[in-house]
Amino acid sequence: MPNTKFFGYTVRSIVVSDKQRSRNMGDDGNRWVLKLVCLALAVTATGCTTPVILQQRVVEVEKIVLKDTAGNIRFEVTVKEDGSLVQTLRDKKGNERIALMVDAEGVARQSLFGEDGQKRVHSYVFPTDHPQSAGMAGTDILNREGKIALESYIDSERVTRHILHDENEKSGVLSYVFPADHPKLPGWTGADILNKEGKTALRSVIDSQRVARHQLFNENGAIRIGSYVNPTDHPKMAELAGTEWINGNSGAWMRINTAKDGGAYHEFMDKDNKERFSMNLFNSGRVNQLFSDRNGKERISLNVYTGGLANQLFLDATGVTRSITYTNQDGYAGFDLLDSKENSRFQAMTLPNGKVAQSFMDREKNVKASTTVTNDGQVTHYVEKGALETIWDNRGWIMLGIEALRSYNNK
């Protein structure tokens, strides 16, 4: 076979067959030429994108091997049958220490090995048209047993992830940052702490609306406690901060929170997510308790106001107030009954001076009858002219259809 001039050196052509490859390179000068060829290949494999052209002449081989003076293979470049290109660097004992590869799927890989041959670092970049991991790039760091201890990568959705594993590659810490245009979790950033089964036990995250959240999970992955703080410019609940306690079996749960208006609230929900009981302290100073039915309708409301008024309201199933009991700072105490339109129809009251009174009203809130008892025992009774009066005596109910003609009739 004819010889080829290469940078002033004579290089003999190399014939390679499937069973045997000839690596007779000639004199010492030719050995240096081969090293230069290997160096060019190494530069190309580690990131050089510009092809190296050497006087328009190419030495074509399927495998290149370099040995040291002791005959140990130290460097190897191979094209495998599946089309993968592999470059291997070995230490003086012949142990593989660095491997560079472009595999048959176009994935660029780099692996670093310990002196015992155990892989310790692995990096990879997937092509953008890869069917499962398009554009994914990352690095794995392995422990001495060959199990992954740390993963850092950017996945096909451009989510940046950083994972720390235990010796079983399960429990550990997972941190992540989602891109601002992610279709489901735009801009989310956070960290999960995993239990021994690899399930999230604790999560701290800032979501797409910049709400800071802290969540605790049970062993089945269900949230049991969740805390949150909303930003000052939240579109609906600015500066809301609170904590929720959630039943892991989708049962009753409760919530405590504070709002921008300065109020503090404590709510209890049933398994259907209906509020059944709440305690509220408003910024105005009002204190409130609410009891609701299974449909979430308020039925009882207890209130204490800053002015000294305290009342208790009873509501029907439609949410209409039907009864009010109250007392205030001036010594008044009373009881009202209301109709379905919340018009007062009956009132009973005690006054600061000891007087007791009761009144009956029609639908237009006009007093139709009233009774007053003073401290000295005087009783005053009023019935509107023409009204039908019902009187109770020791014989039972007596209906007296009389027209009141006494002087107080026209008061």
XYZ file of C-alpha atoms in Angstrom:
411
model
C 0.000 0.000 0.000
C 1.345 3.515 -0.770
C 2.479 5.765 2.020
C 0.912 9.174 2.793
C 2.732 12.380 3.719
C 1.121 13.930 6.856
C 2.668 17.137 8.291
C 5.993 16.023 6.859
C 5.754 12.513 8.280
C 5.265 9.284 6.402
C 2.132 7.438 7.506
C 1.452 3.961 6.325
C -2.123 3.161 5.368
C -4.006 1.061 7.930
C -6.208 -1.778 6.750
C -8.931 -2.827 9.182
C -11.017 -5.969 8.933
C -13.897 -7.249 11.150
C -11.711 -9.920 12.735
C -8.385 -8.145 12.966
C -7.168 -4.571 12.816
C -3.587 -3.746 11.795
C -1.993 -0.970 13.847
C 1.515 -1.020 12.360
C 2.406 2.656 12.368
C 6.068 2.520 11.288
C 8.801 4.531 12.874
C 8.772 6.865 15.923
C 7.788 9.855 13.820
C 4.615 8.106 12.725
C 3.677 7.440 16.391
C 3.604 11.196 17.001
C 1.400 11.673 13.965
C -1.117 9.239 15.402
C -1.122 11.142 18.705
C -1.940 14.333 16.808
C -4.835 12.577 15.100
C -6.147 11.365 18.460
C -5.814 14.858 19.899
C -7.891 16.247 17.048
C -10.567 13.616 17.680
C -10.576 14.367 21.412
C -11.056 18.098 20.815
C -13.926 17.371 18.458
C -15.609 15.007 20.972
C -15.379 17.524 23.819
C -17.050 20.426 22.068
C -15.210 21.577 18.960
C -17.811 22.075 16.240
C -15.446 23.130 13.448
C -14.106 20.159 11.474
C -10.328 19.875 11.386
C -8.949 19.684 7.849
C -5.306 18.648 7.584
C -4.031 19.398 4.092
C -7.210 17.797 2.680
C -5.927 14.337 3.651
C -7.722 11.966 6.092
C -6.560 8.781 7.733
C -9.656 6.523 7.943
C -9.883 3.940 10.748
C -12.645 2.290 12.805
C -10.672 2.117 16.046
C -7.675 3.946 17.456
C -5.746 2.693 20.480
C -2.806 4.282 22.312
C -0.589 2.289 24.665
C 2.042 3.386 27.128
C 5.571 2.002 27.231
C 4.380 -0.841 29.446
C 1.891 -1.926 26.815
C -1.207 -0.786 28.753
C -4.048 0.711 26.723
C -4.439 4.340 27.827
C -6.592 5.851 25.084
C -9.191 4.360 22.767
C -11.602 5.687 20.150
C -14.166 3.278 18.705
C -17.129 3.363 16.365
C -19.511 0.633 17.511
C -21.800 -1.448 15.348
C -24.900 0.544 16.429
C -23.245 3.773 15.262
C -22.164 5.015 18.685
C -18.873 6.876 18.883
C -16.982 6.143 22.116
C -13.771 7.659 23.429
C -12.172 6.067 26.506
C -9.270 7.225 28.679
C -7.671 4.759 31.118
C -5.187 5.089 33.956
C -1.821 3.335 34.039
C -3.486 0.233 35.490
C -5.803 -0.001 32.518
C -8.915 1.051 34.472
C -11.471 3.129 32.573
C -11.547 6.658 34.076
C -13.201 8.884 31.456
C -15.658 7.926 28.731
C -17.075 10.255 26.083
C -19.866 9.063 23.831
C -22.368 10.088 21.216
C -24.782 7.157 21.204
C -26.994 5.800 18.448
C -29.873 8.119 19.501
C -27.681 11.207 19.266
C -27.311 11.607 23.040
C -23.985 13.119 24.092
C -22.689 11.479 27.283
C -19.678 11.893 29.544
C -18.801 9.534 32.410
C -16.084 9.760 35.053
C -14.979 6.645 36.953
C -13.131 5.986 40.197
C -9.889 4.021 40.251
C -11.932 0.894 40.996
C -13.852 1.318 37.751
C -17.079 2.432 39.486
C -18.922 5.241 37.685
C -19.056 8.389 39.870
C -20.191 11.185 37.534
C -22.412 11.007 34.474
C -23.471 13.947 32.269
C -25.765 13.917 29.256
C -27.435 16.102 26.638
C -30.384 14.776 24.624
C -31.132 16.038 21.112
C -34.157 18.319 20.704
C -35.999 15.705 18.638
C -35.568 12.858 21.118
C -38.938 11.043 21.501
C -38.927 10.835 25.328
C -36.424 13.397 26.637
C -36.210 16.156 24.041
C -33.561 18.729 24.944
C -32.959 17.278 28.401
C -29.520 17.960 29.909
C -28.072 17.090 33.280
C -25.479 15.533 35.549
C -25.671 12.623 38.009
C -23.225 12.157 40.882
C -23.031 8.598 42.238
C -21.761 7.235 45.540
C -19.075 4.554 45.846
C -21.711 1.835 45.508
C -22.762 3.181 42.145
C -26.116 4.592 43.310
C -27.182 8.107 42.395
C -26.613 10.545 45.271
C -27.330 13.801 43.434
C -29.126 14.705 40.215
C -29.152 18.087 38.500
C -30.953 18.452 35.207
C -33.212 20.501 32.959
C -36.059 18.394 31.593
C -37.902 18.542 28.275
C -40.293 21.214 29.672
C -37.302 23.387 30.694
C -37.916 22.714 34.392
C -34.695 22.895 36.413
C -34.478 20.154 39.057
C -31.945 19.310 41.750
C -32.388 16.017 43.656
C -30.445 14.642 46.642
C -30.926 10.910 47.337
C -30.235 8.658 50.284
C -28.284 5.413 49.909
C -31.431 3.726 48.540
C -32.053 6.397 45.888
C -35.451 7.236 47.437
C -35.697 9.666 50.339
C -33.955 12.990 50.035
C -34.559 16.534 48.805
C -36.046 17.687 45.499
C -35.791 21.341 44.464
C -37.199 22.777 41.252
C -37.772 25.946 39.231
C -40.460 26.059 36.528
C -40.175 28.474 33.582
C -42.514 31.471 33.474
C -44.359 30.076 30.441
C -44.893 26.565 31.813
C -48.414 25.398 30.824
C -49.389 24.125 34.300
C -47.099 25.656 36.946
C -45.695 28.904 35.498
C -42.926 30.385 37.592
C -43.225 27.903 40.472
C -40.118 27.409 42.572
C -39.736 25.221 45.626
C -38.341 22.188 47.395
C -39.751 18.838 48.569
C -38.381 16.625 51.341
C -39.105 12.954 50.618
C -39.646 10.077 53.049
C -38.049 6.614 52.830
C -40.649 5.529 50.281
C -39.770 8.428 48.010
C -43.038 10.294 48.679
C -43.218 13.982 49.542
C -43.345 14.565 53.314
C -42.773 18.333 53.349
C -43.009 20.985 50.633
C -42.066 24.659 50.525
C -43.017 26.505 47.363
C -43.740 29.911 45.829
C -46.491 29.562 43.219
C -47.296 31.488 40.040
C -49.149 34.200 42.018
C -46.155 34.559 44.376
C -48.023 32.915 47.244
C -45.552 31.348 49.687
C -46.748 27.893 50.786
C -45.522 25.324 53.308
C -47.210 21.898 53.309
C -46.848 18.727 55.397
C -48.002 15.343 54.022
C -48.805 11.969 55.562
C -47.174 8.710 54.434
C -49.822 8.300 51.716
C -48.996 11.622 50.095
C -52.085 13.487 51.387
C -51.679 17.073 52.664
C -52.354 17.311 56.418
C -51.139 20.840 57.217
C -50.755 23.743 54.820
C -49.622 27.295 55.578
C -49.602 30.229 53.169
C -48.837 33.943 52.858
C -50.271 35.955 49.957
C -48.368 38.911 48.440
C -49.563 42.482 48.997
C -50.739 42.762 45.372
C -52.652 39.472 45.204
C -55.682 40.073 42.911
C -58.265 38.588 45.313
C -56.801 37.990 48.779
C -53.956 40.446 49.315
C -51.845 39.835 52.441
C -53.954 36.854 53.520
C -51.937 34.520 55.740
C -53.065 31.332 57.395
C -52.781 27.646 58.178
C -55.084 24.748 57.293
C -55.362 21.402 59.085
C -56.738 18.767 56.720
C -58.045 15.285 57.519
C -56.022 12.717 55.588
C -59.166 10.677 54.886
C -61.012 13.556 53.182
C -62.894 14.309 56.399
C -63.456 17.507 58.374
C -60.763 20.180 58.422
C -60.133 23.641 59.846
C -58.414 26.882 58.907
C -56.953 29.863 60.745
C -56.033 33.016 58.839
C -55.542 36.759 59.020
C -56.522 39.194 56.273
C -55.382 42.563 54.952
C -58.155 44.305 56.898
C -56.560 43.141 60.160
C -59.178 40.535 60.983
C -58.447 37.061 62.338
C -60.596 34.056 61.426
C -60.932 30.429 62.562
C -63.129 28.153 60.420
C -64.232 24.524 60.685
C -65.364 22.630 57.565
C -67.064 19.244 57.188
C -66.045 16.460 54.798
C -68.116 18.097 52.027
C -66.059 21.284 52.369
C -69.004 23.173 53.897
C -68.212 25.651 56.659
C -70.028 24.537 59.839
C -68.508 26.714 62.546
C -66.340 29.822 62.598
C -64.909 32.304 65.078
C -64.059 35.748 63.742
C -62.356 38.837 65.113
C -62.880 41.776 62.762
C -60.694 44.850 62.469
C -63.601 46.935 63.775
C -63.340 45.048 67.081
C -66.452 42.953 66.525
C -66.246 39.351 67.749
C -68.421 36.791 65.987
C -69.292 33.096 66.086
C -71.246 31.388 63.311
C -72.939 27.987 63.268
C -74.067 26.620 59.890
C -76.095 23.615 58.760
C -74.886 20.833 56.442
C -75.764 22.979 53.426
C -73.426 25.716 54.600
C -76.295 28.083 55.538
C -75.740 30.245 58.624
C -78.228 29.312 61.370
C -76.865 30.902 64.559
C -74.763 34.054 64.860
C -73.268 35.364 68.114
C -71.819 38.894 68.100
C -70.139 41.338 70.458
C -69.579 44.857 69.090
C -67.120 47.518 70.219
C -69.966 49.787 71.333
C -71.050 47.220 73.909
C -73.920 45.643 71.968
C -74.109 41.852 72.203
C -76.670 39.832 70.257
C -77.622 36.362 69.181
C -79.367 35.731 65.860
C -81.234 32.609 64.767
C -81.788 32.131 61.036
C -84.030 29.747 59.126
C -82.875 27.284 56.444
C -83.059 30.005 53.777
C -80.698 32.288 55.705
C -83.385 34.741 56.911
C -83.042 36.055 60.478
C -86.112 35.045 62.535
C -85.062 35.700 66.117
C -82.749 38.215 67.839
C -81.708 38.366 71.490
C -79.622 41.355 72.554
C -78.231 43.531 75.312
C -76.163 46.719 75.211
C -73.927 48.903 77.337
C -76.827 51.127 78.454
C -78.633 48.298 80.227
C -81.205 47.437 77.583
C -81.945 43.764 76.963
C -84.490 42.364 74.574
C -85.856 39.711 72.319
C -87.325 40.099 68.801
C -89.263 37.700 66.598
C -89.244 38.432 62.856
C -91.271 37.213 59.913
C -89.906 35.707 56.668
C -89.156 39.218 55.368
C -87.199 40.072 58.518
C -89.866 42.500 59.763
C -90.061 42.603 63.551
C -93.467 41.247 64.700
C -92.863 40.833 68.418
C -90.526 42.612 70.814
C -89.866 42.060 74.512
C -87.476 44.301 76.397
C -86.197 45.356 79.810
C -85.092 48.962 80.236
C -82.310 50.380 82.453
C -84.932 51.859 84.801
C -86.391 48.395 85.440
C -89.445 48.769 83.207
C -90.475 45.696 81.199
C -92.338 46.002 77.904
C -93.579 43.899 75.052
C -95.103 44.866 71.713
C -96.885 43.195 68.808
C -96.522 44.627 65.272
C -98.205 43.998 61.964
C -96.410 43.430 58.632
C -96.020 47.186 58.198
C -94.229 47.370 61.574
C -97.162 49.198 63.205
C -97.642 48.433 66.907
C -101.014 46.729 67.359
C -100.760 45.903 71.057
C -98.310 46.430 73.897
C -97.910 45.776 77.592
C -95.667 47.622 80.054
C -94.832 46.800 83.675
C -93.072 49.449 85.805
C -90.970 49.060 88.944
C -93.853 50.064 91.186
C -95.999 47.282 89.739
C -98.165 49.438 87.487
C -99.310 47.632 84.352
C -100.231 49.481 81.201
C -101.835 47.642 78.335
C -102.529 49.072 74.907
C -104.565 47.625 72.071
C -105.099 49.496 68.840
C -108.706 50.472 68.225
C -110.535 47.699 66.407
C -107.945 45.043 67.199
C -108.989 41.621 68.464
C -107.545 41.090 71.941
C -106.588 37.679 73.299
C -106.342 37.452 77.086
C -105.014 34.630 79.260
C -106.747 33.936 82.567
C -106.912 31.004 84.953
C -109.618 29.371 82.836
C -107.462 29.187 79.723
C -107.478 31.106 76.450
C -110.484 33.384 76.054
C -111.126 35.106 72.745
C -112.771 38.458 73.478
C -113.951 40.110 70.285
C -114.513 43.432 71.967
C -113.626 46.817 70.708
C -111.359 48.510 73.241
C -112.969 51.752 74.428
C -110.685 52.627 77.305
C -108.697 55.822 77.342
C -105.463 54.131 76.373
C -107.006 52.722 73.208
C -106.108 55.798 71.210
C -102.625 56.407 72.600
